[in-house]
PDB file of C-alpha atoms and ligand atoms in Angstrom:
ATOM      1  CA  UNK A   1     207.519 139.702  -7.511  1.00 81.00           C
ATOM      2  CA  UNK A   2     206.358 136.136  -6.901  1.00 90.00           C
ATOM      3  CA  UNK A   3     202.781 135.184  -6.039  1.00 97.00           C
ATOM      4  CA  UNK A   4     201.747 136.466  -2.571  1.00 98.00           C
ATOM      5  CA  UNK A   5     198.433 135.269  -0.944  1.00 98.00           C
ATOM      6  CA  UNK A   6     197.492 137.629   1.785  1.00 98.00           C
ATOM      7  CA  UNK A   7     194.839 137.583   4.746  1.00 98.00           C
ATOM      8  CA  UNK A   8     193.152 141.287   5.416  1.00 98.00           C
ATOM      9  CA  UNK A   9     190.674 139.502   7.703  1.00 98.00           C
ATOM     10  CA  UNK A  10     190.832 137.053  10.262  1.00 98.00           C
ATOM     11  CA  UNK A  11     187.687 137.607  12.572  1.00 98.00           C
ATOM     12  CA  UNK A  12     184.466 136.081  12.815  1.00 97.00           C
ATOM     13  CA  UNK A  13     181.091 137.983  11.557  1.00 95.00           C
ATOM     14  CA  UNK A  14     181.137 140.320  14.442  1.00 95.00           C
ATOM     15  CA  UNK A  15     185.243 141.585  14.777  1.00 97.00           C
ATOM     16  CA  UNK A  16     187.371 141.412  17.722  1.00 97.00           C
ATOM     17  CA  UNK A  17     187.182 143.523  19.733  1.00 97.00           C
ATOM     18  CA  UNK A  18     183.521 143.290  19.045  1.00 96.00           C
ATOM     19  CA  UNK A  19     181.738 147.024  20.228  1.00 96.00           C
ATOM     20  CA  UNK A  20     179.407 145.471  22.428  1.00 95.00           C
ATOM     21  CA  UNK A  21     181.695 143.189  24.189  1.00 95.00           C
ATOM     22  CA  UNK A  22     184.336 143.359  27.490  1.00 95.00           C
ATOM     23  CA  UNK A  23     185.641 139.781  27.812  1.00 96.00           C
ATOM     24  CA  UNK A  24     189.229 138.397  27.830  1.00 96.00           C
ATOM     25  CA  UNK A  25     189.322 138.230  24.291  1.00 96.00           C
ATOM     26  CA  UNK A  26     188.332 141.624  23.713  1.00 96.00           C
ATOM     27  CA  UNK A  27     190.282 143.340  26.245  1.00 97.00           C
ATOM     28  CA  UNK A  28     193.295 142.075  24.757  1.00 97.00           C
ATOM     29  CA  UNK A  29     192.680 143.316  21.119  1.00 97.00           C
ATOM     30  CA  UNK A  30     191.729 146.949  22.927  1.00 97.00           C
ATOM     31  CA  UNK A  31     195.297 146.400  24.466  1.00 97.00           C
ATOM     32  CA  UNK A  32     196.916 145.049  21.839  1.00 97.00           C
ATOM     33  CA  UNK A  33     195.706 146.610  18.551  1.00 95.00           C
ATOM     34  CA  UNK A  34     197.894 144.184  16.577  1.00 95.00           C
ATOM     35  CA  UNK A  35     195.655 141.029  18.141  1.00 97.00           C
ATOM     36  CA  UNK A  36     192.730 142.371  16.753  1.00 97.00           C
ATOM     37  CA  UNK A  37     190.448 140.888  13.848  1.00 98.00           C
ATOM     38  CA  UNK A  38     188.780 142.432  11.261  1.00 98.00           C
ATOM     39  CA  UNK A  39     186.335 140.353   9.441  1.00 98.00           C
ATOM     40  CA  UNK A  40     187.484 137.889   7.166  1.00 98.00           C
ATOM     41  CA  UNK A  41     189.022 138.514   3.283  1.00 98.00           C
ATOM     42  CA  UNK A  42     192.262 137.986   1.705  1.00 98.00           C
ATOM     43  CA  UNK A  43     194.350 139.357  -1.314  1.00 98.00           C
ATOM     44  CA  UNK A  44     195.935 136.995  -4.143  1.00 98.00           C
ATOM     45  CA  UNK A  45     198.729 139.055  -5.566  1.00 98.00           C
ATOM     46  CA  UNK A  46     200.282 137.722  -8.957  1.00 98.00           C
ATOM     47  CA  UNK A  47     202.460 140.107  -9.388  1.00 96.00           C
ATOM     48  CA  UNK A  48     200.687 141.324 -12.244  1.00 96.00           C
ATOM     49  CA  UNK A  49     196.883 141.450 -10.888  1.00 97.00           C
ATOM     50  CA  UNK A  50     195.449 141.694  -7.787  1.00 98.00           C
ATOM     51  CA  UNK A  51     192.190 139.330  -6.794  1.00 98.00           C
ATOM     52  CA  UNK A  52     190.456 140.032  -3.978  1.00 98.00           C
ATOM     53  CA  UNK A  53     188.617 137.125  -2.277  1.00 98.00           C
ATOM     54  CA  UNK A  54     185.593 138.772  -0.202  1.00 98.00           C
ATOM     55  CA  UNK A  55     185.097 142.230   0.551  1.00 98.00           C
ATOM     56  CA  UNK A  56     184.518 142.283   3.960  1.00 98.00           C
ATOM     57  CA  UNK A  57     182.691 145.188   5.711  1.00 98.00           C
ATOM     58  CA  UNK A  58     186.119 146.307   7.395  1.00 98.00           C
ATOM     59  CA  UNK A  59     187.510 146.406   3.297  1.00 98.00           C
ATOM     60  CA  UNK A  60     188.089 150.103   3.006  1.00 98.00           C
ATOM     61  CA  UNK A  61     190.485 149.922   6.695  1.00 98.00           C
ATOM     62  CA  UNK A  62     191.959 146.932   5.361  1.00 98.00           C
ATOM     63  CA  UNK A  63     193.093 148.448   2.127  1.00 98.00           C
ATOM     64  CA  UNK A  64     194.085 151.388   3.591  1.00 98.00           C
ATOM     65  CA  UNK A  65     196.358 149.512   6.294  1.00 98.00           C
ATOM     66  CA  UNK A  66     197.738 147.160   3.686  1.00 98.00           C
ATOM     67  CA  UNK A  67     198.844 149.706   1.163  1.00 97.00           C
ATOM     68  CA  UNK A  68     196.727 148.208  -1.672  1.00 97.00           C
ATOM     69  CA  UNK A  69     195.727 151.079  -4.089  1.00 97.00           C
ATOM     70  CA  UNK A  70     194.298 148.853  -7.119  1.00 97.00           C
ATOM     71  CA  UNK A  71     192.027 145.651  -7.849  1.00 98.00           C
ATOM     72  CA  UNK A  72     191.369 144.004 -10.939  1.00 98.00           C
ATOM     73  CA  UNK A  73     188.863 141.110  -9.899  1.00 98.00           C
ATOM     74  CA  UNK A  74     186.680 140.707  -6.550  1.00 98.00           C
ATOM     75  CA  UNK A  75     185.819 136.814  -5.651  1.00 98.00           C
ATOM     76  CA  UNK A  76     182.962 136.129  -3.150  1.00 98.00           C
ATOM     77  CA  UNK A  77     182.863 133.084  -1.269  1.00 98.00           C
ATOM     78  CA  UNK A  78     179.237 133.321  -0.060  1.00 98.00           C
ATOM     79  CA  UNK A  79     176.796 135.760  -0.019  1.00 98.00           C
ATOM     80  CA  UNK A  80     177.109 136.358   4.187  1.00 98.00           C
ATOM     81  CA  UNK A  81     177.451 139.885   5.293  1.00 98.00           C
ATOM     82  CA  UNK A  82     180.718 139.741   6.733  1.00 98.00           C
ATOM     83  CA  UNK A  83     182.105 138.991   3.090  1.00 98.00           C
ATOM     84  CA  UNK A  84     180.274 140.851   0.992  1.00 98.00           C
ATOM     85  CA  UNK A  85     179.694 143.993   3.341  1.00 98.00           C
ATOM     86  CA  UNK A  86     182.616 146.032   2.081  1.00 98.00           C
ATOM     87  CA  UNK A  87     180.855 146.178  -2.249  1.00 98.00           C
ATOM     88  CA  UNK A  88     179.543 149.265  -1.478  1.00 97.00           C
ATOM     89  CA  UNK A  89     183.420 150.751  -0.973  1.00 95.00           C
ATOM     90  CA  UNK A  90     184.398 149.707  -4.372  1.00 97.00           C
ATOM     91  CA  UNK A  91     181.927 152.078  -6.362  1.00 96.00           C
ATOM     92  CA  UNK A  92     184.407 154.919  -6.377  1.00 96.00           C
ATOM     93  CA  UNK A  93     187.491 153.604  -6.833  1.00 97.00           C
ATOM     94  CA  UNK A  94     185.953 151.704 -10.111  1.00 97.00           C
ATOM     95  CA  UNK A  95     184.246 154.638 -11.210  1.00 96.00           C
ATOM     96  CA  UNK A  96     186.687 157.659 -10.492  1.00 96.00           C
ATOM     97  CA  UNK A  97     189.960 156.290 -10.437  1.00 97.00           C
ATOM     98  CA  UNK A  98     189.793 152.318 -12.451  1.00 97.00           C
ATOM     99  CA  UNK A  99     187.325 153.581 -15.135  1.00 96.00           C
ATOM    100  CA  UNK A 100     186.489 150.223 -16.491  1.00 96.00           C
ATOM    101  CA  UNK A 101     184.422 147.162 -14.333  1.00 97.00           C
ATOM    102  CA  UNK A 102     186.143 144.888 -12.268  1.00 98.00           C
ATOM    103  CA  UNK A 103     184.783 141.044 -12.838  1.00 98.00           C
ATOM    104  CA  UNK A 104     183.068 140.144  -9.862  1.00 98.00           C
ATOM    105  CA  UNK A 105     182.741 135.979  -9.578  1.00 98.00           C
ATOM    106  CA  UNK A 106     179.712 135.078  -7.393  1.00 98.00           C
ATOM    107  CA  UNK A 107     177.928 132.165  -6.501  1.00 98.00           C
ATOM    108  CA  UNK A 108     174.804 131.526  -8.499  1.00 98.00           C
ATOM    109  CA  UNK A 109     172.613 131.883  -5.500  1.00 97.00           C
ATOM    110  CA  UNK A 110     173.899 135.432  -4.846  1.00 98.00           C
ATOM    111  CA  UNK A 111     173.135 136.651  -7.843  1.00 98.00           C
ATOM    112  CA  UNK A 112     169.606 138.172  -7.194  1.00 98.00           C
ATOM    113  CA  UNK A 113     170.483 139.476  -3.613  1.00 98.00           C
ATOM    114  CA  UNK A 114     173.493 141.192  -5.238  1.00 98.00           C
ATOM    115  CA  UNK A 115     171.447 142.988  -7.754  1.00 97.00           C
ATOM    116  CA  UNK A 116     169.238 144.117  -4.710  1.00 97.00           C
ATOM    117  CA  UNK A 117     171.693 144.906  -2.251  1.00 97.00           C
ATOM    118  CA  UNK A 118     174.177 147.018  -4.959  1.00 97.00           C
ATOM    119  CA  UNK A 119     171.188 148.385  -7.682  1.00 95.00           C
ATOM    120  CA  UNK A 120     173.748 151.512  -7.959  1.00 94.00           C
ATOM    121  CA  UNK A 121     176.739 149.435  -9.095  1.00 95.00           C
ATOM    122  CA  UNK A 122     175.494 147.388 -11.902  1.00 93.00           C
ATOM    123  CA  UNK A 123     177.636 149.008 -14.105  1.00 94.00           C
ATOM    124  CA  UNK A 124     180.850 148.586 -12.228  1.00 95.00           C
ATOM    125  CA  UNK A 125     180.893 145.111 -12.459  1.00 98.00           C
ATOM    126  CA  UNK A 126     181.134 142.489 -14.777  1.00 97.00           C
ATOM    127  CA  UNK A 127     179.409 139.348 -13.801  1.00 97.00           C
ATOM    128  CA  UNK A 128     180.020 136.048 -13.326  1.00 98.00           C
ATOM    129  CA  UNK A 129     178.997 133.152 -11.412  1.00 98.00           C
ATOM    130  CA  UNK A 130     181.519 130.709 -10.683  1.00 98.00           C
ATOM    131  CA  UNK A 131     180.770 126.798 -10.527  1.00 97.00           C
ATOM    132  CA  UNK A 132     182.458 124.538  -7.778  1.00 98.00           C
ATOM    133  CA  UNK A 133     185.452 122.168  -9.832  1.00 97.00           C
ATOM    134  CA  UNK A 134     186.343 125.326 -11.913  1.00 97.00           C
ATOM    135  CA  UNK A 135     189.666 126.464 -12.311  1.00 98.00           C
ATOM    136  CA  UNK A 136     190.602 129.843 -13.809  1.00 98.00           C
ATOM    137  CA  UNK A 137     194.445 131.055 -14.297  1.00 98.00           C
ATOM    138  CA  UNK A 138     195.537 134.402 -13.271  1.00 98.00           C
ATOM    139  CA  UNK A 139     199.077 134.661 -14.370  1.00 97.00           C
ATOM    140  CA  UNK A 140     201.042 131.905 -12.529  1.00 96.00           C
ATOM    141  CA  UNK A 141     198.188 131.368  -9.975  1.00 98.00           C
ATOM    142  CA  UNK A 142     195.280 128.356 -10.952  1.00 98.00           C
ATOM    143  CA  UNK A 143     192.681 129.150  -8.593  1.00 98.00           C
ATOM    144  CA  UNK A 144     190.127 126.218  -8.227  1.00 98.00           C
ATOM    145  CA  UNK A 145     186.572 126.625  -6.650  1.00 98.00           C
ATOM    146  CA  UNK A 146     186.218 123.600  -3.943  1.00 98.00           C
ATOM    147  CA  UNK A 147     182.785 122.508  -2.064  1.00 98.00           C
ATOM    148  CA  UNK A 148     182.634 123.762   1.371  1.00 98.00           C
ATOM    149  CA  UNK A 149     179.523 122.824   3.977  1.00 97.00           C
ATOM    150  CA  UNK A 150     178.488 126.122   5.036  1.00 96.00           C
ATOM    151  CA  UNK A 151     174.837 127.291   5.674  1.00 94.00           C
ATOM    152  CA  UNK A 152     174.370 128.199   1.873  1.00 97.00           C
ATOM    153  CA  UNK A 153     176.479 127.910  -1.545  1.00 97.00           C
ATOM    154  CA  UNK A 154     179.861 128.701  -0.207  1.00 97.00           C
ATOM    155  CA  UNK A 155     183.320 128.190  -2.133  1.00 98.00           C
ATOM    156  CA  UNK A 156     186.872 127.446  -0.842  1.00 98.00           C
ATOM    157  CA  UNK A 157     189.938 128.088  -2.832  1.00 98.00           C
ATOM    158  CA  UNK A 158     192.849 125.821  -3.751  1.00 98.00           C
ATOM    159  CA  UNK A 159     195.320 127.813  -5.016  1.00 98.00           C
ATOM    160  CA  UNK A 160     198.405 126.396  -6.741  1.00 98.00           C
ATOM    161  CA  UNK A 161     201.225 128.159  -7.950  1.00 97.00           C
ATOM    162  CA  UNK A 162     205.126 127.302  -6.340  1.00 95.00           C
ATOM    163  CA  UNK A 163     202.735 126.237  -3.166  1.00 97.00           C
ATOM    164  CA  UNK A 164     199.963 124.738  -2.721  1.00 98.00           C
ATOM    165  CA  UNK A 165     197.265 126.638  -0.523  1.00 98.00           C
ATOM    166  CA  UNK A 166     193.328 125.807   0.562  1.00 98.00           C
ATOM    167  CA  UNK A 167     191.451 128.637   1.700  1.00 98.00           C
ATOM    168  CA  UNK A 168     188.394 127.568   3.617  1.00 98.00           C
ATOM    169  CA  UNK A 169     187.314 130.578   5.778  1.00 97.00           C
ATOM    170  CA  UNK A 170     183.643 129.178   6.221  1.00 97.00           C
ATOM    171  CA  UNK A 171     182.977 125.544   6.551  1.00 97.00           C
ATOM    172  CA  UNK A 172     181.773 123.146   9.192  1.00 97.00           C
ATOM    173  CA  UNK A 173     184.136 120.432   7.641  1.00 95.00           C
ATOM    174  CA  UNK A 174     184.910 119.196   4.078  1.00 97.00           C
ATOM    175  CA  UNK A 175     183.066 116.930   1.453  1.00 97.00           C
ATOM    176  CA  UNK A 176     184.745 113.948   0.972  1.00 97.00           C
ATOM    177  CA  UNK A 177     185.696 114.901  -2.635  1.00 97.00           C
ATOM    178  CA  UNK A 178     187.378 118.066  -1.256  1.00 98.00           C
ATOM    179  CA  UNK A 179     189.680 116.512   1.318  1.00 98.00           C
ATOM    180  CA  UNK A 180     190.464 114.496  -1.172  1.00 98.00           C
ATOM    181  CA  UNK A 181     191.388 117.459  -3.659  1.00 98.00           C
ATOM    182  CA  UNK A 182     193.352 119.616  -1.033  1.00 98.00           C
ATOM    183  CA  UNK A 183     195.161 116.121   0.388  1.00 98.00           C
ATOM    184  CA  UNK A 184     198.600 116.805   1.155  1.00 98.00           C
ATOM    185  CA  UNK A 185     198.660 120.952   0.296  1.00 98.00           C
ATOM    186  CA  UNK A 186     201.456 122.984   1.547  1.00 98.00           C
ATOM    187  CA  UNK A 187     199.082 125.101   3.880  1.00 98.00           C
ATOM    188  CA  UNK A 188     195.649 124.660   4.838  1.00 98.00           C
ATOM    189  CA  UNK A 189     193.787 128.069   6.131  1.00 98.00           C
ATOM    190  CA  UNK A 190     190.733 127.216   8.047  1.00 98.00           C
ATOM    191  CA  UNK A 191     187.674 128.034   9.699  1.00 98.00           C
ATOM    192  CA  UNK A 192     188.500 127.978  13.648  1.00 97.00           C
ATOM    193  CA  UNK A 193     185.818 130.262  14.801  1.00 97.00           C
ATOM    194  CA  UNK A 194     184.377 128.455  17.964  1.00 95.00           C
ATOM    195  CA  UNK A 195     186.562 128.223  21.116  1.00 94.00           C
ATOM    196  CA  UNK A 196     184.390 126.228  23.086  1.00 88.00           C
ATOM    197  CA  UNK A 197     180.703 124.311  22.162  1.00 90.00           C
ATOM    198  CA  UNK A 198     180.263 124.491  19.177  1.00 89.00           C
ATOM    199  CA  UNK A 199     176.521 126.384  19.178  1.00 89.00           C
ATOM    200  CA  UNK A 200     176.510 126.324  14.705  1.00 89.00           C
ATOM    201  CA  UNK A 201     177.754 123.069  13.823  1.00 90.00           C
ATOM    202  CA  UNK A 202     176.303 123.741  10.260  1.00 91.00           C
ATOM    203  CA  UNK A 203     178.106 126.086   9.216  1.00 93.00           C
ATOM    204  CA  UNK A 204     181.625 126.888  11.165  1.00 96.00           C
ATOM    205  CA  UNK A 205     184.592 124.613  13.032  1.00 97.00           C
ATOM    206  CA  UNK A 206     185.914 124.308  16.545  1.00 97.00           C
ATOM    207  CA  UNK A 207     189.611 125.419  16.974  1.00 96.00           C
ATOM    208  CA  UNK A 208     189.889 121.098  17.978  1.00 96.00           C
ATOM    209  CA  UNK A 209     188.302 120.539  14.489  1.00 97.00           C
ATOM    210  CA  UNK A 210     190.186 122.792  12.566  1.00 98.00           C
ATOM    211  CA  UNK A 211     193.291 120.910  13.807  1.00 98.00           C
ATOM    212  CA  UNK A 212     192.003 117.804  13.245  1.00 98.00           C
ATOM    213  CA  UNK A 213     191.105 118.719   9.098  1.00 98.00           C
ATOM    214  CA  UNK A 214     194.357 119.751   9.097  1.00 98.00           C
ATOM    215  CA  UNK A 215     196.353 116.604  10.397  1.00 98.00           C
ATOM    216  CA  UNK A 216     193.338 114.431   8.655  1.00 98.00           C
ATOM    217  CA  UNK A 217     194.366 116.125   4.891  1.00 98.00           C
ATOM    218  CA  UNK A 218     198.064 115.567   6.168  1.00 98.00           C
ATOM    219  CA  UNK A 219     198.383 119.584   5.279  1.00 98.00           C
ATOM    220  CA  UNK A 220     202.287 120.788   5.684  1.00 98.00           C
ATOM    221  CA  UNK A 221     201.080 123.438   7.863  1.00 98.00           C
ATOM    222  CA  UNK A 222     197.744 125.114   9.199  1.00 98.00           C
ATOM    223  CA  UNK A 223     196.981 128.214   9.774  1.00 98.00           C
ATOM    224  CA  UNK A 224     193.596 129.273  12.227  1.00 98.00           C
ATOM    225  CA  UNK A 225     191.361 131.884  10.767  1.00 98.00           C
ATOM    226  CA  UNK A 226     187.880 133.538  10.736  1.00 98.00           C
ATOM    227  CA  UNK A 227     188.188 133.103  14.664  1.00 97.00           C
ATOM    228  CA  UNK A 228     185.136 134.773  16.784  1.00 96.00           C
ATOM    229  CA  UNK A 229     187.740 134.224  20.177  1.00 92.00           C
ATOM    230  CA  UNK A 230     184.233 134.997  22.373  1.00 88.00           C
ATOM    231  CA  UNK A 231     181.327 133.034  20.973  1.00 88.00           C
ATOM    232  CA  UNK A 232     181.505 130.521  23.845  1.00 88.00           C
ATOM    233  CA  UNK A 233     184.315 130.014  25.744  1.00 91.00           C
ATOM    234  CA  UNK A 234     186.115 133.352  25.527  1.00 93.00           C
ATOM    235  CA  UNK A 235     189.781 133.119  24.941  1.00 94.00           C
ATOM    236  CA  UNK A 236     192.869 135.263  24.549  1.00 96.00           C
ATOM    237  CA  UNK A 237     195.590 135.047  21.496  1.00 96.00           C
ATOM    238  CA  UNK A 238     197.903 134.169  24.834  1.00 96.00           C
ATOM    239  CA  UNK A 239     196.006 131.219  25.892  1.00 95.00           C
ATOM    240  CA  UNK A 240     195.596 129.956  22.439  1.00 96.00           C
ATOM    241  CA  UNK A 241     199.160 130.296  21.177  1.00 96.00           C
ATOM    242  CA  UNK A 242     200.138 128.640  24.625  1.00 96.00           C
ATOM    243  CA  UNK A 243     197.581 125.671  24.001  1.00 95.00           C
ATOM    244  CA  UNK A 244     199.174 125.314  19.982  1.00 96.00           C
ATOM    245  CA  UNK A 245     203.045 125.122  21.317  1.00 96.00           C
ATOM    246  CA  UNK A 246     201.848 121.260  21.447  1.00 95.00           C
ATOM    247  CA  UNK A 247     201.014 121.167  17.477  1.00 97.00           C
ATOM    248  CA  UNK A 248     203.754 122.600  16.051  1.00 96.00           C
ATOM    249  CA  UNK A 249     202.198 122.647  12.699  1.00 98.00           C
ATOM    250  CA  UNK A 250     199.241 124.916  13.749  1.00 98.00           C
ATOM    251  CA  UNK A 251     199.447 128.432  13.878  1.00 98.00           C
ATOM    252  CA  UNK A 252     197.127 131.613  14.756  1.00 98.00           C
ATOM    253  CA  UNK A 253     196.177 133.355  11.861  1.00 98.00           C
ATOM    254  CA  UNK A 254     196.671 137.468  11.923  1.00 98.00           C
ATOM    255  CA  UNK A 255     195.382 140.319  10.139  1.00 98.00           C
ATOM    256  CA  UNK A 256     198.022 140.575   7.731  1.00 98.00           C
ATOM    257  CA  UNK A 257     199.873 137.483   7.459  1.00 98.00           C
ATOM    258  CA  UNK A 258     201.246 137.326   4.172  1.00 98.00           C
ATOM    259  CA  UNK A 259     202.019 133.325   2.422  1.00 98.00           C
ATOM    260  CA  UNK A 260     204.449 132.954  -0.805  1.00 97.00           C
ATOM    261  CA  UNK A 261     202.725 131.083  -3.403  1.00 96.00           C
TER     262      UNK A 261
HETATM  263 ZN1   ZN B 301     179.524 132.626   6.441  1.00 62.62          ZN
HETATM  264 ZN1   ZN B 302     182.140 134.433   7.794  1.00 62.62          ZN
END
């Protein structure tokens, strides 16, 4: 099998549809189950391991949907809820069925909240704190830990194999020294959560911006994720795919989509 990078996740921190919610956007994923968004992780798949990148608190739905019965690392981005939610579902698949710890990278920062959020599952993990600029080789995959500008220490992913991919599901833009690094990659996945104003320009991207990155690092192809649809100008997958016929190298992310490596 040849290196598959897969999105479980393509919502925002609060899911579409979210519970509490009734507009356009949410009414369509109640509709149509296969426009909804669960919140945002994805799966690198060498063929011989399996990393997964955030463990969102929809994880155990996502694994179940995606047929994925074994993990041998778990990456976190950032230490925000909807990426780290899902730890807790790990415990007893490590411990009854794995038998030996999974390496769990983790920012530095995260560190001491981890050890107070998971106190029972020390011993499931082994850890380690990656550092931005490091690379680390799973079979044919490099993996490379890029600077985003989120609200706290938060790493993208540039992953080369056959392709070249950048994974940057929470950013408010790029450092200079990252565009530079991801210039020219085959895809570019990126934070498109805000329809609309833009009420946290800190930490997340406009669908307008998102496009923009994507022509700016003159990326083959980019793909919208970690969208909220309804933060503040609610919007339907309809009226967005409509609005993207003009950039024909933009395209919705889905819960699902699977990218060749
Ligand atoms: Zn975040
Ligand atoms: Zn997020």
């Amino acid at each position: 099998m040849s290196p598959e990078f897969k999105l479980l996740g393509t919502g925002a921190g609060p899911g579409v549809p979210s519970f509490y919610c009734d507009c356009i956007a949410c009414r369509e994923a109640r509709k149509k189950p296969q426009r909804a968004r669960t919140r945002s992780g994805a799966l690198i798949d060498t063929g011989n391991e399996r990393i997964l990148v955030d463990a969102s608190p929809d994880l155990r739905s996502q694994l179940i949907k995606e047929q994925i019965d074994s993990l041998d690392y778990l990456f976190i981005t950032h230490w925000h809820y909807d990426h780290f939610g899902g730890i807790g579902d790990l415990e007893f698949y490590i411990k009854l069925k794995r038998k030996h710890p999974v390496k769990l990278f983790l920012p530095s920062s995260a560190v001491e909240d981890f050890q107070a959020a998971y106190p029972f599952m020390m011993d499931v993990f082994e850890l380690e704190c990656w550092d931005y600029e490091q690379s680390y080789t799973f079979s044919d995959v490099k993996l490379t830990v890029l600077p985003a500008n989120h609200s706290i220490q938060t790493g993208g992913l540039l992953l080369e194999a056959g392709q070249r991919i950048a994974y940057f599901t929470d950013t408010s833009g790029l450092p200079e020294l990252t565009e530079q690094r991801i210039k020219g990659v085959d895809t570019l996945i990126c934070d498109a959560t805000f329809h609309g104003e833009n009420w946290y320009p800190d930490s997340h991207m406009t669908i307008e911006e998102a496009i923009q990155l994507g022509e700016k690092i003159k990326a083959g192809h980019t793909i919208l994720t970690h969208l909220a649809m309804h933060y503040s100008a609610p919007t339907t997958v309809q009226q967005i795919e409509e609005k993207l016929h003009s950039y024909p190298k933009v395209s919705l992310a889905f819960d699902g989509l699977t990218l060749k490596l």
